[in-house]
Amino acid sequence: MDVMPQQDPDSGRTPEPSPPDPYAMPAEGATALPPPPPTLRTTLRRAAVGAVAAGVLLAGALVAVDDGDERPKEPGPVERAEAAATAGSPASLSDLTALIGDRQKWVESHPKDAPSLATLGTAYVEWARRSADTAYYARAEEALKRSLEAQPGERGNGEAWVGLAALANARHDFLAGKRWGETVKKQQPSTWSVYPVLIDAYTGLGDRKAATAATEKFAELRKGVPALARTADLYRGNGWREDALAAAREAADRATQPAEKAEALHRLGELAWERGEPEEAVAQFDAALRTDAGQHASLAGRARALAALDRTDEAVAAYQRALEQLPRPQYALELGELYASLGLDGDARTQYAKLREMVAAAKKDGVDESLVLARFEADHGDPEAAVELLRAQWRGQHRSAAVADALGWALHRAGKSEEGLEYAQRAADTGVRNASYAYHLGAIQRELADYGPARRNLEQAVRTNPAFSPLAAPLAREALDALGEPPPGGPGDMQPPPPPSAPEPKPEQEPTREPKPEQEKKPEAPAPAPSRTAAETSPSPTGSPSTAPSESKSP
């Protein structure tokens, strides 16, 4: 199998690598294939003496333990992938392809090499995540289980356990991810590579306290770009925009490798989009794609921002390209809604049918896409079915802001707005600045005739991101217009009435003395809440509290 991309002689450019065969890993005891290309022999020599360490995931990227100080002057793709892994950064797709090919060939003749099997399994998880080819998850599970058979986790094979945690998270089984990760943490609390999978698991379950603690511990153990990236994500989830932007910018400035840099730029694009700055978002997504053409998620981000700029033809083309490279159900839903907003109902139905097919295919490979399917059903299908899907998620402890918002909205669409209000409010109370969450909450409150809060949340939605959805954003503006301006009055009319006139003094009674105007006690205003500072609430990228206060959070 070719593991190195070949240069196109006409364009002089290196095309994106073809994915390795997910079924190429032989069964135990199979005949070895011919020797690998010369560029991989250095790695195989090191593996032969048992010094190759298994890879683990960080931020969805492969990480591994450094197996020696000796490095070639010009590292090949496998060495580059290992170097990125050791730093806790993503490897490029071409380097990841080479690493997979390397480990496949090695385990053919060394079927009991537990570290190499763990590396291979974890690399399969990473490839599946970045290609949306869920068939790789079965290969990953097989390799990781074979690794544990060769060397149980209790005997030092924690890398395979971390790989299984990453696999569970990728399949959206966050409870399993939590169990595997906490098993490693209990035995090896200083193993930094376990904390990213724990962060993902806790976030998926909606356990913000545990996710914060895991982020702080990770930042303490692993400084630099990986810690900055995770800290930015934590701030983003809490709605602390200025802090998230500062950490994300520092991560982008300090990133050195193309894949790492592209991931940081993609994060800046997401933050710009959420702030309602589509032009800035397009610029960041374009920069990410120029830095690493394998950053396929930026194609979808770019499409989203182009639609907000009313560059719909470009947006459609970008979505189509994203679905070719990274066929995720969420992108099919977004493209379908873009088509519907343009009056292209037939094209929209085609995308919705593709969404259903993707969800069904993913389910066969053990991936739970209930959240995106429920979002589709709530607005374009059967809201009652959406409620059932999301209730199952909630019973399974999947209580993230995303699930709470989706369940609240599905209940509202199913005619159960009072019940839906509880979940929609819970999503908003996390603090995350999401225009869609604010719209859903405002629409539910309007349905329940709670007009003041409804107006406030609808205003927040259109202020946060005026074009957050080609279908929902116009509905948010219509609902806000229908509410009109708030009634006259306001704080002035909310002051207590003036004291009544003093009665005339009765005979034989001492007259009641009225206090002088300057002596009248005014109603006390509530004390302002203390401003939140990074030192009080936020883990710093280095793991130690920051001494400088954060900027105040914008409303």
Coordinates of C-alpha atoms in Angstrom, one line a residue, residues 9-554:
P9 CA 3.7 16.5 -12.4
D10 CA 1.3 18.9 -14.1
S11 CA 0.5 21.2 -11.2
G12 CA 3.5 20.6 -9.0
R13 CA 1.2 20.2 -6.0
T14 CA 0.9 17.3 -3.7
P15 CA -2.7 15.9 -3.7
E16 CA -4.5 14.9 -0.5
P17 CA -3.5 11.4 0.5
S18 CA -5.8 8.5 -0.1
P19 CA -7.0 6.9 3.2
P20 CA -5.4 3.7 4.1
D21 CA -7.5 0.6 3.8
P22 CA -9.5 0.2 7.0
Y23 CA -9.5 -3.6 6.6
A24 CA -5.8 -3.8 5.8
M25 CA -4.7 -4.9 9.3
P26 CA -4.2 -8.7 9.1
A27 CA -5.3 -11.2 11.6
E28 CA -2.9 -12.5 14.1
G29 CA -0.3 -14.8 12.6
A30 CA -0.9 -13.6 9.0
T31 CA 2.0 -13.7 6.5
A32 CA 4.0 -10.5 6.5
L33 CA 3.9 -8.3 3.4
P34 CA 7.0 -7.1 1.6
P35 CA 9.3 -4.7 3.4
P36 CA 8.0 -1.1 3.7
P37 CA 9.5 1.7 1.7
P38 CA 12.9 2.9 2.8
T39 CA 11.4 6.1 4.4
L40 CA 9.8 3.9 7.1
R41 CA 12.7 1.6 8.0
T42 CA 14.1 3.9 10.7
T43 CA 10.8 3.6 12.6
L44 CA 10.6 -0.2 12.1
R45 CA 14.1 -0.6 13.4
R46 CA 13.2 1.3 16.6
A47 CA 10.0 -0.7 16.9
A48 CA 12.0 -3.9 16.6
V49 CA 13.8 -3.2 19.8
G50 CA 10.6 -2.5 21.6
A51 CA 11.0 1.2 21.9
V52 CA 7.9 2.4 20.0
A53 CA 5.3 3.9 22.3
A54 CA 1.6 3.7 21.7
G55 CA -0.3 6.7 20.5
V56 CA -3.1 8.4 22.4
L57 CA -5.5 11.2 21.4
L58 CA -5.3 14.8 22.3
A59 CA -8.0 17.2 21.1
G60 CA -9.0 14.5 18.6
A61 CA -5.4 14.3 17.5
L62 CA -2.8 11.5 17.8
V63 CA -0.4 11.7 20.7
A64 CA 2.4 9.3 21.7
V65 CA 5.2 8.9 24.1
D66 CA 8.7 9.9 22.7
D67 CA 10.8 6.7 22.3
G68 CA 14.3 8.2 22.1
D69 CA 16.4 11.2 21.5
E70 CA 17.8 10.0 18.1
R71 CA 16.1 11.7 15.2
P72 CA 17.0 11.9 11.5
K73 CA 18.1 15.3 10.2
E74 CA 15.2 15.3 7.8
P75 CA 12.4 13.4 9.4
G76 CA 10.0 11.4 7.2
P77 CA 6.2 11.4 7.5
V78 CA 6.2 8.8 10.3
E79 CA 8.7 10.7 12.3
R80 CA 6.8 13.9 11.7
A81 CA 3.6 12.2 12.9
E82 CA 5.3 10.9 16.0
A83 CA 6.9 14.3 16.7
A84 CA 3.4 16.0 16.5
A85 CA 2.0 13.3 18.7
T86 CA 4.7 13.7 21.3
A87 CA 3.9 17.5 21.4
G88 CA 0.2 16.8 21.8
S89 CA -0.6 18.3 18.4
P90 CA -2.5 17.0 15.3
A91 CA -0.5 15.3 12.5
S92 CA -1.2 16.1 8.9
L93 CA -3.4 13.6 7.0
S94 CA -0.4 12.5 4.8
D95 CA 1.7 11.9 7.9
L96 CA -1.1 10.1 9.6
T97 CA -1.5 7.9 6.5
A98 CA 2.2 7.0 6.7
L99 CA 2.0 6.2 10.4
I100 CA -1.0 3.9 9.8
G101 CA 0.8 2.1 6.9
D102 CA 3.9 1.8 9.1
R103 CA 2.1 0.1 12.0
Q104 CA 0.0 -2.1 9.7
K105 CA 3.1 -3.6 8.2
W106 CA 4.8 -4.0 11.6
V107 CA 2.0 -5.8 13.3
E108 CA 1.7 -8.3 10.4
S109 CA 5.0 -9.8 11.6
H110 CA 4.7 -8.7 15.3
P111 CA 1.1 -9.5 16.2
K112 CA 1.8 -9.4 20.0
D113 CA 3.4 -5.9 20.0
A114 CA 0.9 -4.2 22.3
P115 CA 2.3 -0.6 21.9
S116 CA 2.2 -0.8 18.1
L117 CA -1.3 -2.2 18.2
A118 CA -2.4 0.6 20.5
T119 CA -0.8 3.2 18.2
L120 CA -2.6 1.6 15.2
G121 CA -6.0 1.6 16.9
T122 CA -5.7 5.2 18.1
A123 CA -4.5 6.2 14.6
Y124 CA -7.6 4.6 13.1
V125 CA -9.8 6.6 15.6
E126 CA -8.1 9.8 14.4
W127 CA -8.5 9.0 10.8
A128 CA -12.2 8.2 11.2
R129 CA -12.7 11.5 13.0
R130 CA -11.0 13.5 10.4
S131 CA -12.5 11.7 7.4
A132 CA -16.0 10.9 8.8
D133 CA -15.5 7.3 7.7
T134 CA -17.0 5.5 10.6
A135 CA -15.9 2.1 9.2
Y136 CA -12.5 2.8 10.8
Y137 CA -14.0 2.6 14.3
A138 CA -14.5 -1.1 14.1
R139 CA -10.8 -1.5 13.0
A140 CA -9.8 0.7 15.9
E141 CA -11.7 -1.3 18.4
E142 CA -10.2 -4.6 17.1
A143 CA -6.6 -3.2 17.3
L144 CA -7.1 -1.8 20.8
K145 CA -8.6 -5.0 22.1
R146 CA -5.7 -7.0 20.6
S147 CA -3.3 -4.6 22.3
L148 CA -4.9 -5.3 25.7
E149 CA -4.9 -9.0 25.1
A150 CA -1.2 -8.8 24.5
Q151 CA -0.6 -6.5 27.5
P152 CA -3.5 -5.7 29.9
G153 CA -4.0 -2.1 31.0
E154 CA -3.2 -3.0 34.6
R155 CA 0.3 -4.1 33.5
G156 CA 1.2 -0.7 32.0
N157 CA -0.9 -0.6 28.8
G158 CA -2.7 2.6 29.7
E159 CA -2.3 3.8 26.1
A160 CA -4.8 1.3 24.9
W161 CA -7.3 2.3 27.6
V162 CA -6.9 6.0 26.5
G163 CA -7.4 4.9 22.9
L164 CA -10.7 3.2 24.0
A165 CA -11.8 6.3 25.7
A166 CA -11.1 8.3 22.6
L167 CA -13.0 5.7 20.5
A168 CA -16.0 5.9 22.9
N169 CA -16.1 9.7 22.7
A170 CA -15.9 9.6 18.9
R171 CA -18.9 7.4 18.9
H172 CA -20.6 9.8 21.3
D173 CA -20.7 7.3 24.1
F174 CA -19.4 9.7 26.6
L175 CA -20.2 7.6 29.7
A176 CA -17.9 4.9 28.3
G177 CA -15.3 7.5 27.5
K178 CA -15.5 8.8 31.1
R179 CA -15.1 5.3 32.5
W180 CA -12.0 4.4 30.5
G181 CA -10.5 7.8 31.1
E182 CA -11.1 7.7 34.8
T183 CA -9.6 4.2 35.0
V184 CA -6.3 5.6 33.6
K185 CA -6.5 8.7 35.8
K186 CA -6.9 6.6 39.0
Q187 CA -3.9 4.5 38.2
Q188 CA -1.7 7.1 36.6
P189 CA -2.9 10.6 37.6
S190 CA 0.1 12.3 36.1
T191 CA -0.4 10.9 32.6
W192 CA -1.2 14.1 30.8
S193 CA -2.6 12.3 27.7
V194 CA -5.6 11.1 29.5
Y195 CA -7.0 14.5 30.3
P196 CA -8.1 15.5 26.8
V197 CA -10.3 12.5 26.5
L198 CA -11.7 13.2 30.0
I199 CA -12.4 16.8 29.0
D200 CA -14.3 15.6 25.9
A201 CA -16.3 13.0 27.9
Y202 CA -17.2 15.5 30.7
T203 CA -18.2 18.1 28.2
G204 CA -20.4 15.6 26.3
L205 CA -22.1 14.7 29.6
G206 CA -22.6 18.3 30.6
D207 CA -20.4 18.0 33.7
R208 CA -18.9 21.5 33.6
K209 CA -17.2 21.3 36.9
A210 CA -15.3 18.1 36.1
A211 CA -14.4 19.5 32.6
T212 CA -13.0 22.6 34.2
A213 CA -10.9 20.6 36.7
A214 CA -9.6 18.3 33.9
T215 CA -8.7 21.4 31.8
E216 CA -6.8 22.9 34.7
K217 CA -4.9 19.7 35.4
F218 CA -4.0 19.3 31.7
A219 CA -2.8 22.9 31.6
E220 CA -0.6 22.1 34.6
L221 CA 0.9 19.0 33.1
R222 CA 1.1 20.0 29.4
K223 CA 1.9 23.6 28.6
G224 CA 2.1 25.3 25.3
V225 CA -0.3 25.3 22.3
P226 CA -2.3 22.2 23.3
A227 CA -3.1 23.7 26.7
L228 CA -4.0 27.1 25.2
A229 CA -6.3 25.4 22.8
R230 CA -8.1 23.5 25.5
T231 CA -8.3 26.6 27.7
A232 CA -9.8 28.6 24.8
D233 CA -12.5 25.9 24.4
L234 CA -13.3 26.0 28.1
Y235 CA -13.7 29.8 28.0
R236 CA -15.8 29.5 24.9
G237 CA -18.2 27.0 26.5
N238 CA -18.6 29.4 29.5
G239 CA -19.4 32.4 27.3
W240 CA -16.2 34.3 28.2
R241 CA -15.5 35.6 24.7
E242 CA -12.6 37.9 25.3
D243 CA -10.7 35.3 27.3
A244 CA -11.5 32.6 24.7
L245 CA -10.3 34.9 21.9
A246 CA -7.1 35.8 23.7
A247 CA -6.2 32.1 24.4
A248 CA -7.1 31.1 20.8
R249 CA -5.0 33.9 19.3
E250 CA -2.0 32.9 21.4
A251 CA -2.4 29.3 20.3
A252 CA -2.4 30.4 16.7
D253 CA 0.6 32.6 17.1
R254 CA 2.6 29.9 18.9
A255 CA 1.7 27.0 16.6
T256 CA 4.5 25.9 14.3
Q257 CA 3.4 22.8 12.4
P258 CA 0.9 23.2 9.5
A259 CA -1.8 20.9 11.0
E260 CA -1.5 22.5 14.4
K261 CA -1.6 26.0 12.9
A262 CA -4.6 25.2 10.8
E263 CA -6.6 23.8 13.8
A264 CA -5.8 27.0 15.7
L265 CA -7.0 29.2 12.8
H266 CA -10.1 27.1 12.5
R267 CA -10.9 27.8 16.1
L268 CA -10.5 31.6 15.5
G269 CA -12.9 31.2 12.6
E270 CA -15.5 29.5 14.8
L271 CA -15.2 32.3 17.4
A272 CA -15.6 35.0 14.7
W273 CA -18.7 33.2 13.4
E274 CA -20.3 33.0 16.8
R275 CA -19.6 36.7 17.4
G276 CA -21.5 37.5 14.2
E277 CA -18.5 38.5 12.1
P278 CA -18.8 36.4 9.0
E279 CA -16.2 38.3 7.0
E280 CA -13.6 37.7 9.7
A281 CA -14.7 34.0 9.9
V282 CA -14.2 33.5 6.1
A283 CA -10.7 35.0 6.4
Q284 CA -9.8 32.7 9.2
F285 CA -11.2 29.6 7.5
D286 CA -9.4 30.5 4.3
A287 CA -6.2 30.9 6.2
A288 CA -6.7 27.4 7.8
L289 CA -7.2 25.8 4.4
R290 CA -4.2 27.5 2.9
T291 CA -2.1 26.3 5.9
D292 CA -3.4 22.7 5.7
A293 CA -5.7 21.5 2.9
G294 CA -6.7 18.6 5.1
Q295 CA -8.5 20.9 7.6
H296 CA -11.8 19.9 6.0
A297 CA -14.0 21.2 8.8
S298 CA -13.0 24.7 7.7
L299 CA -14.8 24.1 4.4
A300 CA -18.1 23.8 6.3
G301 CA -17.3 26.8 8.5
R302 CA -16.5 28.8 5.4
A303 CA -19.8 27.8 3.8
R304 CA -21.7 28.8 7.0
A305 CA -20.1 32.3 6.9
L306 CA -20.6 32.7 3.2
A307 CA -24.3 32.1 3.6
A308 CA -24.4 34.8 6.3
L309 CA -22.8 37.2 3.8
D310 CA -25.5 36.3 1.2
R311 CA -22.9 34.7 -1.1
T312 CA -25.2 31.8 -1.4
D313 CA -23.7 30.3 -4.6
E314 CA -20.3 30.1 -3.0
A315 CA -21.8 28.8 0.2
V316 CA -23.5 25.9 -1.7
A317 CA -20.3 25.0 -3.5
A318 CA -18.4 25.1 -0.2
Y319 CA -20.9 22.9 1.5
Q320 CA -20.8 20.4 -1.3
R321 CA -17.0 20.3 -1.1
A322 CA -17.2 19.8 2.6
L323 CA -19.6 16.9 2.3
E324 CA -17.3 15.3 -0.3
Q325 CA -14.3 15.5 2.1
L326 CA -16.0 15.2 5.4
P327 CA -19.6 13.7 5.1
R328 CA -21.0 14.6 8.4
P329 CA -24.8 14.6 9.0
Q330 CA -24.7 18.1 10.5
Y331 CA -23.3 19.5 7.2
A332 CA -26.1 17.8 5.2
L333 CA -28.7 19.4 7.5
E334 CA -27.1 22.9 7.1
L335 CA -27.0 22.6 3.3
G336 CA -30.6 21.4 3.3
E337 CA -31.7 24.4 5.3
L338 CA -29.7 26.7 3.0
Y339 CA -31.5 25.2 0.0
A340 CA -34.9 25.6 1.8
S341 CA -34.1 29.3 2.5
L342 CA -33.6 29.8 -1.3
G343 CA -36.9 28.1 -2.2
L344 CA -35.1 25.0 -3.5
D345 CA -37.3 22.5 -1.7
G346 CA -36.4 19.6 -3.9
D347 CA -32.7 20.0 -3.2
A348 CA -33.4 20.4 0.5
R349 CA -35.3 17.1 0.6
T350 CA -32.4 15.4 -1.2
Q351 CA -30.0 16.6 1.5
Y352 CA -32.4 15.6 4.3
A353 CA -32.6 12.1 2.8
K354 CA -28.8 12.0 2.7
L355 CA -28.7 13.0 6.3
R356 CA -30.9 10.0 7.2
E357 CA -28.7 7.7 5.3
M358 CA -25.6 9.0 7.0
V359 CA -27.1 8.6 10.4
A360 CA -28.2 5.0 9.7
A361 CA -24.7 4.1 8.3
A362 CA -23.0 5.6 11.4
K363 CA -25.4 3.6 13.7
K364 CA -24.2 0.4 12.1
D365 CA -20.6 1.3 13.1
G366 CA -21.6 2.1 16.6
V367 CA -21.8 5.9 16.3
D368 CA -24.8 7.7 17.9
E369 CA -25.9 10.6 15.8
S370 CA -29.2 11.1 17.7
L371 CA -28.5 14.8 18.4
V372 CA -28.3 15.9 14.8
L373 CA -31.2 13.6 13.8
A374 CA -33.4 15.1 16.5
R375 CA -32.6 18.6 15.4
F376 CA -33.7 17.6 11.9
E377 CA -36.9 15.9 13.1
A378 CA -37.8 18.9 15.4
D379 CA -37.9 21.4 12.5
H380 CA -38.4 19.3 9.4
G381 CA -39.8 15.9 10.4
D382 CA -41.6 14.5 13.5
P383 CA -41.1 16.6 16.7
E384 CA -42.4 13.7 18.8
A385 CA -39.7 11.5 17.4
A386 CA -37.1 14.1 18.2
V387 CA -38.4 14.3 21.8
E388 CA -38.0 10.5 22.2
L389 CA -34.5 10.6 20.8
L390 CA -33.4 13.4 23.1
R391 CA -35.1 12.0 26.2
A392 CA -33.0 8.8 25.7
Q393 CA -29.9 11.0 25.5
W394 CA -30.9 12.8 28.7
R395 CA -31.6 9.5 30.6
G396 CA -28.2 8.3 29.4
Q397 CA -26.6 11.3 31.3
H398 CA -25.8 13.2 28.1
R399 CA -26.8 16.5 29.5
S400 CA -24.7 19.0 27.6
A401 CA -25.9 22.5 26.7
A402 CA -26.5 21.2 23.1
V403 CA -28.7 18.4 24.3
A404 CA -30.6 20.6 26.7
D405 CA -31.3 23.2 24.0
A406 CA -32.3 20.5 21.4
L407 CA -34.7 18.8 23.9
G408 CA -36.3 22.1 25.0
W409 CA -36.9 23.1 21.3
A410 CA -38.2 19.6 20.4
L411 CA -40.7 19.8 23.3
H412 CA -41.8 23.2 22.2
R413 CA -42.3 22.0 18.6
A414 CA -44.3 19.1 19.9
G415 CA -46.7 21.4 21.7
K416 CA -45.1 21.0 25.2
S417 CA -43.6 24.5 25.6
E418 CA -43.9 24.7 29.4
E419 CA -41.8 21.5 29.8
G420 CA -39.5 22.7 27.0
L421 CA -38.8 26.0 28.8
E422 CA -36.9 24.2 31.6
Y423 CA -34.4 22.6 29.2
A424 CA -34.0 25.7 27.0
Q425 CA -33.3 27.8 30.1
R426 CA -30.8 25.3 31.3
A427 CA -28.9 25.6 28.0
A428 CA -28.8 29.3 28.3
D429 CA -27.8 29.2 31.9
T430 CA -24.4 27.6 31.0
G431 CA -23.4 31.0 29.7
V432 CA -22.4 29.9 26.2
R433 CA -23.0 32.7 23.7
N434 CA -25.1 30.8 21.1
A435 CA -27.6 32.8 19.1
S436 CA -29.6 29.7 18.3
Y437 CA -30.0 28.9 22.0
A438 CA -31.2 32.4 22.7
Y439 CA -33.7 32.3 19.8
H440 CA -35.1 29.0 21.0
L441 CA -35.5 30.3 24.6
G442 CA -37.1 33.5 23.4
A443 CA -39.5 31.8 21.1
I444 CA -40.7 29.4 23.8
Q445 CA -41.1 32.3 26.3
R446 CA -43.1 34.2 23.7
E447 CA -45.4 31.2 23.2
L448 CA -45.9 31.2 27.0
A449 CA -46.8 35.0 26.9
D450 CA -43.7 35.8 29.0
Y451 CA -43.0 38.8 26.8
G452 CA -40.3 40.7 28.7
P453 CA -37.8 37.8 28.8
A454 CA -38.9 36.7 25.3
R455 CA -38.0 40.1 23.9
R456 CA -34.7 40.1 25.8
N457 CA -33.6 36.7 24.5
L458 CA -34.7 37.4 20.9
E459 CA -32.8 40.6 20.9
Q460 CA -29.8 38.7 22.2
A461 CA -30.1 36.2 19.4
V462 CA -30.1 38.8 16.6
R463 CA -27.5 40.9 18.3
T464 CA -25.1 38.0 19.0
N465 CA -25.2 36.7 15.4
P466 CA -27.7 38.3 13.0
A467 CA -27.4 35.5 10.4
F468 CA -27.0 32.5 12.7
S469 CA -29.3 30.4 10.5
P470 CA -30.7 30.9 7.0
L471 CA -34.1 29.7 8.2
A472 CA -34.2 30.6 11.9
A473 CA -32.6 34.0 11.9
P474 CA -35.4 35.6 9.8
L475 CA -37.9 33.9 12.2
A476 CA -36.2 35.4 15.2
R477 CA -36.4 38.9 13.7
E478 CA -40.1 38.4 12.8
A479 CA -40.9 37.3 16.4
L480 CA -39.0 40.2 17.8
D481 CA -40.9 42.6 15.5
A482 CA -44.2 41.1 16.5
L483 CA -43.4 41.8 20.1
G484 CA -42.9 45.5 19.3
E485 CA -41.3 47.9 21.7
P486 CA -41.5 47.4 25.4
P487 CA -44.4 49.3 27.2
P488 CA -43.6 52.8 28.4
G489 CA -42.3 53.2 31.9
G490 CA -39.3 51.3 33.0
P491 CA -37.1 51.8 36.1
G492 CA -38.6 55.1 36.9
D493 CA -42.1 53.7 37.3
M494 CA -40.7 50.9 39.4
Q495 CA -39.6 53.2 42.3
P496 CA -41.7 53.0 45.5
P497 CA -44.5 55.5 45.6
P498 CA -43.9 58.8 47.6
P499 CA -44.9 58.6 51.3
P500 CA -48.4 59.7 52.1
S501 CA -49.0 63.1 53.5
A502 CA -48.7 63.2 57.3
P503 CA -52.1 63.4 59.1
E504 CA -53.1 66.5 61.0
P505 CA -51.9 66.2 64.6
K506 CA -54.7 65.5 67.0
P507 CA -55.2 67.5 70.1
E508 CA -53.3 66.3 73.1
Q509 CA -50.9 64.4 70.7
E510 CA -47.4 65.5 69.7
P511 CA -47.3 66.2 66.0
T512 CA -45.6 63.6 63.9
R513 CA -42.4 65.0 62.5
E514 CA -41.7 64.5 58.9
P515 CA -38.1 63.9 57.9
K516 CA -36.4 66.5 55.9
P517 CA -36.0 65.6 52.2
E518 CA -32.3 65.2 52.5
Q519 CA -32.9 62.8 55.4
E520 CA -35.2 60.5 53.6
K521 CA -33.8 57.0 53.1
K522 CA -33.7 56.1 49.5
P523 CA -34.3 52.5 48.4
E524 CA -30.9 50.8 48.1
A525 CA -29.9 49.6 44.7
P526 CA -28.6 46.0 44.7
A527 CA -24.9 45.8 45.0
P528 CA -23.2 45.1 41.7
A529 CA -21.9 41.5 41.4
P530 CA -18.1 41.3 41.7
S531 CA -16.4 41.2 38.3
R532 CA -15.1 37.8 37.4
T533 CA -11.4 37.6 36.9
A534 CA -9.2 35.0 35.5
A535 CA -7.5 34.6 38.8
E536 CA -10.8 33.8 40.5
T537 CA -12.5 31.5 37.9
S538 CA -10.3 30.5 35.0
P539 CA -7.6 28.0 34.6
S540 CA -4.6 29.7 33.0
P541 CA -2.8 28.0 30.1
T542 CA 0.1 27.2 32.4
G543 CA -2.1 25.7 35.0
S544 CA -1.4 28.4 37.6
P545 CA -3.9 31.2 38.4
S546 CA -3.4 34.4 36.4
T547 CA -2.7 37.5 38.4
A548 CA -4.3 39.9 35.8
P549 CA -8.0 40.3 35.8
S550 CA -9.9 39.2 32.6
E551 CA -11.8 41.6 30.5
S552 CA -15.4 42.0 31.5
K553 CA -17.6 39.6 29.6
S554 CA -19.6 41.4 26.9

